[in-house]
Tab-separated table of C-alpha atoms and ligand atoms in Angstrom:
chain	number	residue	atom	x	y	z
A	22	MET	CA	0.000	0.000	0.000
A	23	SER	CA	1.552	3.275	-1.074
A	24	HIS	CA	1.515	6.122	1.377
A	25	MET	CA	1.598	8.693	-1.406
A	26	ARG	CA	-2.129	8.757	-1.924
A	27	TYR	CA	-2.686	9.687	1.685
A	28	LEU	CA	-0.552	12.761	1.227
A	29	LEU	CA	-2.698	14.186	-1.509
A	30	PRO	CA	-5.257	15.824	0.741
A	31	ILE	CA	-2.499	17.721	2.550
A	32	LEU	CA	-1.315	19.278	-0.690
A	33	VAL	CA	-4.843	20.248	-1.504
A	34	LEU	CA	-5.034	22.303	1.661
A	35	VAL	CA	-1.921	24.233	0.809
A	36	PHE	CA	-2.538	25.030	-2.842
A	37	PRO	CA	-5.872	26.539	-3.831
A	38	LEU	CA	-7.749	24.410	-6.289
A	39	SER	CA	-8.884	26.339	-9.303
A	40	ARG	CA	-11.258	23.543	-10.186
A	41	ALA	CA	-12.821	23.491	-6.773
A	42	SER	CA	-13.271	27.200	-6.411
A	43	GLY	CA	-15.249	27.403	-9.646
A	44	GLN	CA	-18.956	26.842	-9.752
A	45	GLY	CA	-18.979	23.948	-12.148
A	46	HIS	CA	-17.803	20.846	-10.370
A	47	GLU	CA	-21.250	19.430	-9.773
A	48	SER	CA	-22.606	20.269	-13.201
A	49	HIS	CA	-22.408	16.701	-14.507
A	50	LEU	CA	-24.756	15.527	-11.779
A	51	ALA	CA	-28.417	14.889	-11.921
A	52	THR	CA	-30.258	17.682	-10.144
A	53	PRO	CA	-33.085	17.022	-7.717
A	54	SER	CA	-36.488	17.230	-9.291
A	55	VAL	CA	-39.232	18.691	-7.154
A	56	ALA	CA	-40.806	15.590	-5.769
A	57	PRO	CA	-44.512	15.583	-4.964
A	58	ALA	CA	-45.105	15.740	-1.222
A	59	THR	CA	-44.897	12.293	0.291
A	60	ALA	CA	-45.667	11.387	3.861
A	61	LEU	CA	-42.555	10.575	5.840
A	62	ALA	CA	-41.936	6.835	5.674
A	63	THR	CA	-40.599	4.922	8.645
A	64	PRO	CA	-38.342	1.949	7.983
A	65	SER	CA	-39.921	-1.350	8.983
A	66	VAL	CA	-38.729	-3.096	12.144
A	67	LEU	CA	-36.705	-6.335	11.843
A	68	PRO	CA	-39.034	-9.178	12.820
A	69	ASN	CA	-37.966	-11.094	15.907
A	70	ILE	CA	-37.915	-14.841	15.180
A	71	SER	CA	-37.092	-15.879	18.759
A	72	LYS	CA	-39.724	-17.198	21.144
A	73	LEU	CA	-37.443	-16.790	24.153
A	74	PRO	CA	-37.926	-13.950	26.629
A	75	HIS	CA	-35.441	-11.044	26.472
A	76	THR	CA	-34.086	-12.379	23.187
A	77	VAL	CA	-34.175	-10.714	19.807
A	78	GLU	CA	-33.109	-12.905	16.913
A	79	VAL	CA	-33.140	-11.427	13.425
A	80	THR	CA	-31.816	-12.097	9.944
A	81	ILE	CA	-30.064	-9.480	7.842
A	82	THR	CA	-28.898	-10.058	4.287
A	83	ALA	CA	-26.810	-7.544	2.376
A	84	ALA	CA	-27.283	-7.855	-1.378
A	85	PRO	CA	-27.265	-5.858	-4.596
A	86	ALA	CA	-30.669	-4.392	-5.445
A	87	ARG	CA	-32.090	-2.257	-8.209
A	88	LEU	CA	-34.129	0.410	-6.497
A	89	SER	CA	-35.699	3.760	-7.159
A	90	LEU	CA	-33.671	5.882	-4.760
A	91	VAL	CA	-34.734	9.123	-6.428
A	92	PRO	CA	-38.253	9.383	-7.867
A	93	GLY	CA	-38.287	8.706	-11.607
A	94	THR	CA	-34.988	6.810	-11.892
A	95	MET	CA	-33.596	3.411	-10.971
A	96	SER	CA	-30.199	2.875	-9.362
A	97	ASP	CA	-27.983	-0.122	-8.787
A	98	ALA	CA	-27.738	-0.133	-5.029
A	99	PHE	CA	-26.746	-2.360	-2.131
A	100	ALA	CA	-29.474	-3.009	0.417
A	101	TYR	CA	-30.075	-4.689	3.756
A	102	ASN	CA	-33.087	-6.993	3.306
A	103	GLY	CA	-33.896	-5.223	0.047
A	104	ARG	CA	-34.468	-1.795	1.628
A	105	VAL	CA	-32.727	1.582	1.778
A	106	PRO	CA	-32.574	2.503	4.639
A	107	GLY	CA	-32.368	-1.017	6.057
A	108	PRO	CA	-34.957	-2.189	8.573
A	109	THR	CA	-34.689	-0.882	12.137
A	110	LEU	CA	-33.281	-3.088	14.891
A	111	GLU	CA	-35.559	-2.480	17.871
A	112	ILE	CA	-34.323	-3.923	21.139
A	113	ARG	CA	-34.515	-3.355	24.876
A	114	GLU	CA	-31.962	-3.025	27.628
A	115	GLY	CA	-31.088	-6.518	28.888
A	116	ASP	CA	-31.944	-8.220	25.585
A	117	LYS	CA	-29.731	-10.867	24.097
A	118	VAL	CA	-29.414	-10.004	20.404
A	119	ILE	CA	-28.587	-12.567	17.729
A	120	VAL	CA	-28.170	-11.331	14.179
A	121	HIS	CA	-27.802	-13.971	11.476
A	122	PHE	CA	-25.975	-12.074	8.774
A	123	LYS	CA	-25.570	-13.218	5.183
A	124	ASN	CA	-23.303	-11.410	2.750
A	125	ASN	CA	-24.725	-11.702	-0.758
A	126	LEU	CA	-22.626	-8.784	-2.004
A	127	PRO	CA	-19.831	-9.310	-4.520
A	128	VAL	CA	-17.407	-7.749	-1.986
A	129	PRO	CA	-16.379	-8.429	1.636
A	130	THR	CA	-18.323	-6.503	4.247
A	131	THR	CA	-19.183	-6.375	7.967
A	132	ILE	CA	-21.966	-4.913	10.066
A	133	HIS	CA	-20.812	-2.448	12.709
A	134	TRP	CA	-23.317	-1.602	15.459
A	135	HIS	CA	-22.231	1.985	15.799
A	136	GLY	CA	-22.048	3.103	19.427
A	137	VAL	CA	-23.525	-0.032	20.976
A	138	HIS	CA	-21.404	-1.339	23.870
A	139	ILE	CA	-20.700	-4.972	22.888
A	140	PRO	CA	-17.831	-7.496	22.734
A	141	VAL	CA	-15.163	-6.982	20.113
A	142	ALA	CA	-16.055	-10.111	18.093
A	143	ALA	CA	-19.534	-8.653	17.501
A	144	ASP	CA	-18.318	-5.154	16.622
A	145	GLY	CA	-18.086	-5.735	12.860
A	146	SER	CA	-14.742	-3.926	12.641
A	147	PRO	CA	-12.360	-4.420	9.699
A	148	PHE	CA	-10.735	-7.230	11.746
A	149	TYR	CA	-13.810	-9.422	11.117
A	150	PRO	CA	-14.606	-9.306	7.391
A	151	VAL	CA	-17.391	-11.465	6.009
A	152	ALA	CA	-16.464	-12.778	2.557
A	153	PRO	CA	-18.884	-12.697	-0.404
A	154	GLY	CA	-21.326	-15.557	0.100
A	155	GLY	CA	-20.265	-15.823	3.762
A	156	THR	CA	-22.279	-15.627	6.950
A	157	TYR	CA	-21.620	-14.335	10.466
A	158	ASP	CA	-23.640	-14.426	13.665
A	159	TYR	CA	-23.391	-11.232	15.666
A	160	VAL	CA	-24.282	-12.036	19.268
A	161	PHE	CA	-24.371	-9.479	22.071
A	162	THR	CA	-26.302	-8.446	25.164
A	163	ILE	CA	-27.568	-4.912	25.674
A	164	LYS	CA	-26.390	-3.372	28.950
A	165	HIS	CA	-28.682	-1.481	31.276
A	166	GLY	CA	-28.291	2.288	31.074
A	167	THR	CA	-27.549	2.243	27.340
A	168	ALA	CA	-31.018	2.941	25.909
A	169	GLY	CA	-30.709	5.330	23.020
A	170	THR	CA	-30.506	5.723	19.266
A	171	TYR	CA	-27.726	4.010	17.367
A	172	TRP	CA	-27.215	2.794	13.799
A	173	TYR	CA	-25.629	0.004	11.851
A	174	HIS	CA	-23.477	0.153	8.755
A	175	PRO	CA	-20.705	-1.759	6.946
A	176	HIS	CA	-17.138	-1.320	8.183
A	177	PRO	CA	-14.841	-3.264	5.832
A	178	ASP	CA	-11.280	-2.140	5.254
A	179	HIS	CA	-11.183	0.851	2.831
A	180	GLN	CA	-14.757	0.332	1.563
A	181	SER	CA	-17.101	1.771	4.185
A	182	GLY	CA	-17.839	4.983	2.288
A	183	TYR	CA	-18.534	3.099	-0.928
A	184	GLN	CA	-20.872	0.545	0.666
A	185	ILE	CA	-22.803	3.079	2.737
A	186	ALA	CA	-23.220	5.311	-0.332
A	187	LYS	CA	-24.617	2.285	-2.168
A	188	GLY	CA	-27.385	2.078	0.456
A	189	LEU	CA	-26.194	0.050	3.444
A	190	PHE	CA	-27.320	1.703	6.663
A	191	GLY	CA	-30.114	1.271	9.190
A	192	ALA	CA	-31.257	2.473	12.609
A	193	ILE	CA	-31.024	0.819	16.014
A	194	ILE	CA	-33.384	1.829	18.809
A	195	VAL	CA	-32.594	0.582	22.306
A	196	ARG	CA	-35.475	1.080	24.733
A	197	ALA	CA	-35.404	1.199	28.532
A	198	ALA	CA	-38.027	-0.202	30.891
A	199	ASP	CA	-37.692	2.947	32.987
A	200	ASP	CA	-37.756	5.534	30.182
A	201	PRO	CA	-38.591	8.865	31.893
A	202	LEU	CA	-40.382	10.378	28.895
A	203	PRO	CA	-44.140	9.791	28.585
A	204	ALA	CA	-44.866	6.686	26.531
A	205	THR	CA	-47.736	8.590	24.909
A	206	LEU	CA	-45.410	10.858	22.906
A	207	THR	CA	-45.534	10.215	19.165
A	208	GLU	CA	-42.122	8.979	18.167
A	209	LYS	CA	-40.431	9.746	14.846
A	210	LEU	CA	-37.217	8.338	13.482
A	211	LEU	CA	-35.310	10.584	11.068
A	212	ILE	CA	-32.325	9.065	9.272
A	213	LEU	CA	-30.510	11.851	7.443
A	214	THR	CA	-28.380	11.039	4.403
A	215	ASP	CA	-27.327	12.611	1.151
A	216	ASN	CA	-26.305	11.127	-2.163
A	217	ARG	CA	-25.249	12.015	-5.674
A	218	PHE	CA	-26.412	10.538	-8.960
A	219	LEU	CA	-25.340	10.649	-12.569
A	220	PRO	CA	-27.969	11.370	-15.209
A	221	GLY	CA	-29.679	8.012	-15.740
A	222	GLY	CA	-29.722	7.197	-12.041
A	223	ALA	CA	-26.322	5.607	-11.335
A	224	ILE	CA	-24.927	6.514	-7.932
A	225	ASP	CA	-22.029	8.880	-8.568
A	226	LEU	CA	-19.122	7.174	-6.880
A	227	PRO	CA	-15.836	8.312	-8.328
A	228	ASP	CA	-13.073	5.766	-7.966
A	229	MET	CA	-10.506	7.332	-5.704
A	230	HIS	CA	-7.960	4.530	-5.758
A	231	PRO	CA	-6.256	5.294	-8.040
A	232	HIS	CA	-7.265	8.929	-8.182
A	233	ASP	CA	-9.921	9.238	-10.857
A	234	MET	CA	-9.181	12.171	-13.135
A	235	VAL	CA	-12.347	11.555	-15.132
A	236	SER	CA	-14.581	12.749	-12.336
A	237	PRO	CA	-13.707	16.127	-10.879
A	238	SER	CA	-15.750	15.158	-7.823
A	239	SER	CA	-13.207	12.591	-6.685
A	240	HIS	CA	-10.625	15.178	-5.732
A	241	ILE	CA	-13.114	17.166	-3.686
A	242	ASP	CA	-14.442	13.973	-2.095
A	243	GLU	CA	-10.975	13.110	-0.857
A	244	VAL	CA	-10.699	16.407	0.932
A	245	ASN	CA	-14.240	17.192	2.082
A	246	GLY	CA	-15.591	13.711	2.232
A	247	ARG	CA	-18.240	12.827	-0.304
A	248	GLU	CA	-21.284	15.073	-0.130
A	249	GLY	CA	-24.406	14.548	-2.177
A	250	ASN	CA	-26.596	17.254	-3.643
A	251	ILE	CA	-29.779	15.322	-2.884
A	252	LEU	CA	-30.840	15.211	0.757
A	253	PHE	CA	-32.894	12.343	2.115
A	254	VAL	CA	-34.887	11.703	5.260
A	255	ASN	CA	-35.517	7.958	5.651
A	256	GLY	CA	-34.654	7.605	1.969
A	257	GLU	CA	-37.165	10.246	0.806
A	258	VAL	CA	-36.658	13.700	-0.637
A	259	ASN	CA	-38.537	16.458	1.198
A	260	PRO	CA	-41.196	14.302	2.816
A	261	THR	CA	-43.925	15.676	5.059
A	262	LEU	CA	-44.392	14.766	8.694
A	263	SER	CA	-47.674	15.589	10.351
A	264	ILE	CA	-48.194	16.945	13.820
A	265	ARG	CA	-51.232	18.111	15.722
A	266	SER	CA	-51.234	21.507	17.345
A	267	GLY	CA	-50.215	21.128	21.006
A	268	GLU	CA	-48.783	17.653	20.479
A	269	VAL	CA	-45.249	16.867	21.663
A	270	GLN	CA	-43.231	14.543	19.434
A	271	ARG	CA	-40.080	12.653	20.301
A	272	TRP	CA	-37.640	12.659	17.398
A	273	ARG	CA	-34.644	10.378	17.115
A	274	VAL	CA	-32.301	11.862	14.519
A	275	ILE	CA	-29.320	10.061	12.976
A	276	ASN	CA	-26.686	11.627	10.750
A	277	ALA	CA	-25.823	8.722	8.451
A	278	ALA	CA	-24.265	10.950	5.768
A	279	ALA	CA	-20.670	10.310	4.722
A	280	ALA	CA	-19.457	13.833	5.316
A	281	ARG	CA	-22.270	16.379	5.612
A	282	VAL	CA	-22.659	18.052	8.993
A	283	TYR	CA	-26.245	19.121	9.620
A	284	ARG	CA	-27.208	22.287	11.443
A	285	LEU	CA	-30.869	21.601	12.138
A	286	SER	CA	-33.475	24.256	12.641
A	287	LEU	CA	-37.271	24.100	12.559
A	288	SER	CA	-38.823	27.410	11.540
A	289	GLY	CA	-40.837	29.049	14.305
A	290	HIS	CA	-39.924	26.367	16.848
A	291	THR	CA	-37.281	25.587	19.415
A	292	PHE	CA	-36.163	22.073	20.255
A	293	LEU	CA	-35.937	20.481	23.653
A	294	HIS	CA	-32.682	18.590	23.252
A	295	VAL	CA	-33.057	15.573	25.534
A	296	GLY	CA	-30.460	13.065	24.376
A	297	ASP	CA	-27.194	12.338	22.686
A	298	ASP	CA	-25.357	9.391	21.086
A	299	GLY	CA	-25.613	7.191	24.175
A	300	GLY	CA	-29.109	8.112	25.373
A	301	LEU	CA	-30.931	10.699	27.436
A	302	PHE	CA	-29.392	13.676	29.222
A	303	GLU	CA	-29.971	14.418	32.900
A	304	LYS	CA	-32.302	17.255	31.921
A	305	PRO	CA	-33.602	18.818	28.703
A	306	ILE	CA	-31.821	21.747	27.063
A	307	GLU	CA	-33.834	24.241	25.045
A	308	THR	CA	-32.130	25.244	21.805
A	309	LYS	CA	-32.898	26.752	18.415
A	310	GLU	CA	-30.342	24.723	16.483
A	311	ILE	CA	-28.668	21.346	16.629
A	312	ILE	CA	-25.322	20.628	15.051
A	313	LEU	CA	-25.196	16.977	14.099
A	314	ALA	CA	-21.882	15.689	12.776
A	315	ASN	CA	-21.367	12.399	10.923
A	316	SER	CA	-22.626	9.379	12.819
A	317	GLU	CA	-23.941	11.444	15.750
A	318	ARG	CA	-27.484	11.038	17.013
A	319	VAL	CA	-29.805	13.284	19.012
A	320	GLU	CA	-33.136	12.897	20.704
A	321	LEU	CA	-35.338	15.964	20.449
A	322	LEU	CA	-38.730	16.907	21.773
A	323	VAL	CA	-40.637	18.976	19.259
A	324	ARG	CA	-43.501	20.901	20.758
A	325	GLY	CA	-46.363	21.589	18.389
A	326	THR	CA	-46.656	25.296	19.086
A	327	GLY	CA	-47.962	26.092	15.593
A	328	ALA	CA	-51.595	26.728	14.706
A	329	PRO	CA	-53.764	24.051	13.060
A	330	GLY	CA	-53.262	23.929	9.283
A	331	THR	CA	-49.897	25.746	9.291
A	332	ARG	CA	-46.589	24.272	8.231
A	333	ALA	CA	-42.985	24.611	9.333
A	334	MET	CA	-39.779	23.556	7.595
A	335	LEU	CA	-36.973	21.491	9.029
A	336	GLN	CA	-33.843	22.804	7.380
A	337	THR	CA	-30.134	22.362	7.563
A	338	LEU	CA	-28.498	25.769	7.855
A	339	PRO	CA	-25.054	26.591	6.476
A	340	TYR	CA	-22.242	25.061	8.493
A	341	ASP	CA	-18.683	25.837	7.496
A	342	ARG	CA	-16.718	22.667	8.111
A	343	TYR	CA	-14.570	23.213	4.999
A	344	VAL	CA	-11.275	24.699	4.025
A	345	PRO	CA	-12.278	27.750	1.986
A	346	GLN	CA	-10.879	26.346	-1.284
A	347	THR	CA	-13.114	23.298	-1.261
A	348	ARG	CA	-16.415	24.685	-0.024
A	349	PRO	CA	-19.038	23.098	-2.271
A	350	LYS	CA	-21.352	25.157	-4.398
A	351	GLY	CA	-24.315	26.347	-2.377
A	352	TRP	CA	-22.775	25.425	0.983
A	353	ASN	CA	-23.957	28.727	2.441
A	354	THR	CA	-27.657	28.419	1.600
A	355	PRO	CA	-30.135	26.686	3.907
A	356	GLN	CA	-31.593	23.463	2.513
A	357	ASP	CA	-35.001	21.955	3.181
A	358	LEU	CA	-35.116	18.485	4.686
A	359	LEU	CA	-38.668	17.898	5.810
A	360	ALA	CA	-41.969	19.766	6.012
A	361	VAL	CA	-43.827	19.646	9.318
A	362	GLN	CA	-47.529	19.966	8.533
A	363	TYR	CA	-50.045	20.792	11.261
A	364	THR	CA	-53.307	18.919	10.956
A	365	LYS	CA	-56.561	20.885	10.949
A	366	GLN	CA	-57.626	19.312	14.272
A	367	PRO	CA	-58.046	21.654	17.241
A	368	PRO	CA	-55.054	21.858	19.591
A	369	VAL	CA	-54.555	19.219	22.275
A	370	SER	CA	-53.351	20.326	25.664
A	371	PRO	CA	-49.627	19.663	26.013
A	372	VAL	CA	-48.428	16.774	28.183
A	373	ALA	CA	-46.422	17.582	31.274
A	374	LEU	CA	-42.718	16.921	30.823
A	375	SER	CA	-40.493	16.214	33.750
A	376	SER	CA	-37.393	18.373	34.048
A	377	ARG	CA	-35.337	15.433	35.378
A	378	LEU	CA	-34.649	12.649	32.920
A	379	ARG	CA	-32.097	10.371	34.550
A	380	VAL	CA	-28.865	10.392	36.510
A	381	ILE	CA	-25.675	9.896	34.521
A	382	PRO	CA	-22.817	8.580	36.654
A	383	VAL	CA	-19.805	10.918	36.655
A	384	LEU	CA	-16.515	9.650	35.277
A	385	ASP	CA	-14.091	11.281	37.695
A	386	THR	CA	-10.982	12.918	36.196
A	387	ALA	CA	-9.140	12.185	39.476
A	388	GLN	CA	-9.391	8.482	38.591
A	389	ALA	CA	-7.743	8.917	35.196
A	390	THR	CA	-4.457	7.049	34.901
A	391	ALA	CA	-3.368	8.374	31.504
A	392	THR	CA	-4.004	11.136	29.014
A	393	ARG	CA	-3.917	10.126	25.366
A	394	LEU	CA	-2.937	12.858	22.960
A	395	ILE	CA	-4.301	12.451	19.457
A	396	SER	CA	-3.497	15.073	16.872
A	397	MET	CA	-5.563	15.081	13.724
A	398	SER	CA	-4.183	16.339	10.452
A	399	GLN	CA	-5.626	15.671	7.021
A	400	GLY	CA	-6.013	11.884	6.802
A	401	LEU	CA	-3.677	11.184	9.724
A	402	PHE	CA	-3.661	10.605	13.472
A	403	ASN	CA	-0.399	11.665	15.140
A	404	GLY	CA	1.135	11.864	11.676
A	405	LYS	CA	0.373	8.245	10.829
A	406	VAL	CA	-1.930	6.413	8.532
A	407	MET	CA	-3.713	3.365	9.943
A	408	ASP	CA	-1.912	0.012	10.045
A	409	MET	CA	-3.952	-3.058	10.995
A	410	ALA	CA	-0.792	-4.668	12.387
A	411	ARG	CA	-0.003	-1.773	14.736
A	412	VAL	CA	-1.490	-0.950	18.136
A	413	ASP	CA	-1.555	2.794	18.672
A	414	VAL	CA	-2.880	2.972	22.219
A	415	SER	CA	-2.774	0.120	24.686
A	416	SER	CA	-4.422	-0.006	28.072
A	417	LYS	CA	-5.897	-2.235	30.732
A	418	LEU	CA	-9.424	-3.376	31.364
A	419	GLY	CA	-11.047	-1.165	33.998
A	420	ALA	CA	-8.772	1.831	33.392
A	421	THR	CA	-10.152	5.355	33.186
A	422	GLU	CA	-8.384	7.649	30.746
A	423	ILE	CA	-8.615	11.106	29.266
A	424	TRP	CA	-8.285	11.591	25.525
A	425	GLU	CA	-7.267	14.955	24.158
A	426	ILE	CA	-8.115	15.307	20.476
A	427	GLU	CA	-6.456	18.215	18.746
A	428	ASN	CA	-7.402	19.213	15.212
A	429	LEU	CA	-4.365	20.763	13.559
A	430	VAL	CA	-5.981	21.606	10.243
A	431	GLY	CA	-8.507	23.973	8.707
A	432	MET	CA	-11.473	21.632	8.412
A	433	ASP	CA	-13.600	19.742	10.961
A	434	HIS	CA	-12.998	16.065	11.747
A	435	PRO	CA	-15.600	14.063	13.733
A	436	PHE	CA	-13.696	11.636	15.995
A	437	HIS	CA	-15.359	8.278	16.775
A	438	LEU	CA	-14.254	5.674	19.332
A	439	HIS	CA	-15.531	2.105	19.069
A	440	GLY	CA	-16.567	0.028	22.052
A	441	PHE	CA	-16.970	2.601	24.794
A	442	GLN	CA	-19.178	5.621	25.355
A	443	PHE	CA	-17.324	8.621	26.764
A	444	GLN	CA	-18.139	11.909	28.486
A	445	LEU	CA	-17.024	15.149	26.906
A	446	LEU	CA	-15.062	17.280	29.414
A	447	ASP	CA	-14.194	20.467	27.582
A	448	ARG	CA	-13.614	22.146	24.240
A	449	ASN	CA	-10.594	24.458	23.942
A	450	GLY	CA	-10.349	24.355	27.719
A	451	VAL	CA	-13.941	25.524	28.227
A	452	PRO	CA	-15.848	22.967	30.327
A	453	VAL	CA	-18.905	21.313	28.827
A	454	THR	CA	-21.806	22.284	31.061
A	455	TYR	CA	-23.928	19.128	30.826
A	456	ARG	CA	-23.140	15.441	31.088
A	457	SER	CA	-23.938	12.966	28.330
A	458	TRP	CA	-22.716	9.722	26.799
A	459	LYS	CA	-21.095	10.058	23.411
A	460	ASP	CA	-19.220	7.910	20.943
A	461	THR	CA	-18.418	10.643	18.443
A	462	VAL	CA	-17.198	14.178	18.973
A	463	ASN	CA	-16.832	16.675	16.168
A	464	VAL	CA	-13.601	18.607	16.545
A	465	PRO	CA	-13.911	21.818	14.519
A	466	LYS	CA	-10.974	23.273	12.596
A	467	HIS	CA	-8.008	24.161	14.830
A	468	GLU	CA	-9.899	23.207	17.996
A	469	THR	CA	-9.257	20.719	20.791
A	470	ALA	CA	-11.749	18.526	22.643
A	471	ARG	CA	-11.127	16.382	25.727
A	472	PHE	CA	-13.188	13.434	26.900
A	473	ILE	CA	-13.006	10.860	29.659
A	474	VAL	CA	-13.643	7.161	29.114
A	475	ARG	CA	-13.639	4.017	31.244
A	476	TYR	CA	-12.818	0.684	29.620
A	477	SER	CA	-15.397	-1.046	31.766
A	478	ASP	CA	-15.354	-4.409	30.013
A	479	TYR	CA	-14.740	-6.132	26.671
A	480	PRO	CA	-11.002	-6.495	26.034
A	481	GLY	CA	-9.695	-6.567	22.476
A	482	LYS	CA	-8.696	-4.321	19.635
A	483	TRP	CA	-10.987	-1.356	19.045
A	484	MET	CA	-10.850	1.145	16.233
A	485	TYR	CA	-11.000	4.893	16.551
A	486	HIS	CA	-11.304	7.029	13.449
A	487	CYS	CA	-12.563	10.095	11.716
A	488	HIS	CA	-16.186	9.463	10.707
A	489	ILE	CA	-15.875	11.343	7.435
A	490	LEU	CA	-16.023	8.077	5.561
A	491	ASP	CA	-13.529	9.015	2.873
A	492	HIS	CA	-11.015	9.931	5.575
A	493	GLU	CA	-11.675	6.713	7.448
A	494	ASP	CA	-11.239	4.688	4.260
A	495	MET	CA	-7.995	6.492	3.478
A	496	GLY	CA	-6.630	5.386	6.838
A	497	MET	CA	-7.487	8.190	9.279
A	498	MET	CA	-7.897	5.504	11.902
A	499	GLY	CA	-6.040	3.985	14.837
A	500	ILE	CA	-6.243	0.978	17.126
A	501	LEU	CA	-6.851	0.915	20.881
A	502	GLU	CA	-6.027	-2.411	22.504
A	503	ILE	CA	-7.559	-3.222	25.890
A	504	GLN	CA	-5.883	-6.126	27.710
B	622	C2O	CU1	-19.861	4.378	12.460
B	622	C2O	CU2	-16.087	2.834	12.986
B	622	C2O	O1	-18.020	3.630	12.685
B	623	CU	CU1	-11.601	13.577	8.827
């Protein structure tokens, strides 16, 4: 494996790209047609074939599929059980989960259960590839205190971005018996993705290895991560979600895009932000906007403060994660994701919401036995590209450690740790004012974030990486070994 190709992105940051700064680099792409309003679809739930209590046993097959991803055209895709997004894995704390996986793709793959705290052999990391035609049983038990919103996606060596862009991703919902939010709230799952298509419907996936000079997009993809010009919610373009005036809805939102960072806003409304990657906060936080980096999840309460018959728009507002030379066309205009349509019914009286959600145990910095310094440059951690044969950080089961992630370059990198949820301590030395469980932290350009983590169980080799999929695939990844 040549290291030269990993150096390319660095050069791009230094020398302005005439091609990128022009307006034309997306001109060969199919443009979104205005789709007729469709009601927001919810992915189906994986049927449980087990008769045993506290056991969820499901079957997932990854296979090529010809699907209409954008209305009016057909695309050659990859799909879990024939669907994009794949069906939702719905489980409860304490459940034993058995996933019978079959790989009917022409390429090796894995399923990674992003953020779920499980043994290393079930993690679907690049160490456990499933060959074409092969099968694998993922078996794990869901710990108490981990209820939340997660997602699953392929994680093979060098091919994650390609396979996810082809359609392989799905949601995981872990429920708790003692969920503090009223069970009567209408729940909505919103899986956010983007994609790009060539005229005729083919998914526009420039070959980056070797660098594909035919498609000008490939160069930009290497730097920015691949962004699509068509934005989807649960696989639909601009769908409509309905709400009744006065109603409170619980939204679980997943950023499953390869590189796009969403800055969510709902016109005329504020959100009650109640949860993060690893589940609910201790108390709700009222906010106008949510920044959701790649692979992050949030739980939001949306209060139906609008009048019957009115409509509001969920948009993603401009978010400048880019080096100036590679900002995509239109990056600074808000984009519509979803219309929220109020029914004509008279308002219902709002349910009472408790201001205490749960207690999150504190990971105490006084217990930390090491601080791990990770510097991120373009495509590299601590100046190195990933090597499957190298261990970058080694530690002991039960240890508590602080990780300090410093971004040395002029674009954001979302840092993801496998295996363990962590608590964010501070950003640029400024303490984070609320406690939450996270598995991914976006580190904006030239900033530093610190988190604390306890390796409570599950020894083995765990990956950590940038969750811009092109960066991950190029080797912006390292290995943590817990002994
Ligand atoms: Cu969602 Cu290692 O990834
Ligand atoms: Cu990155």
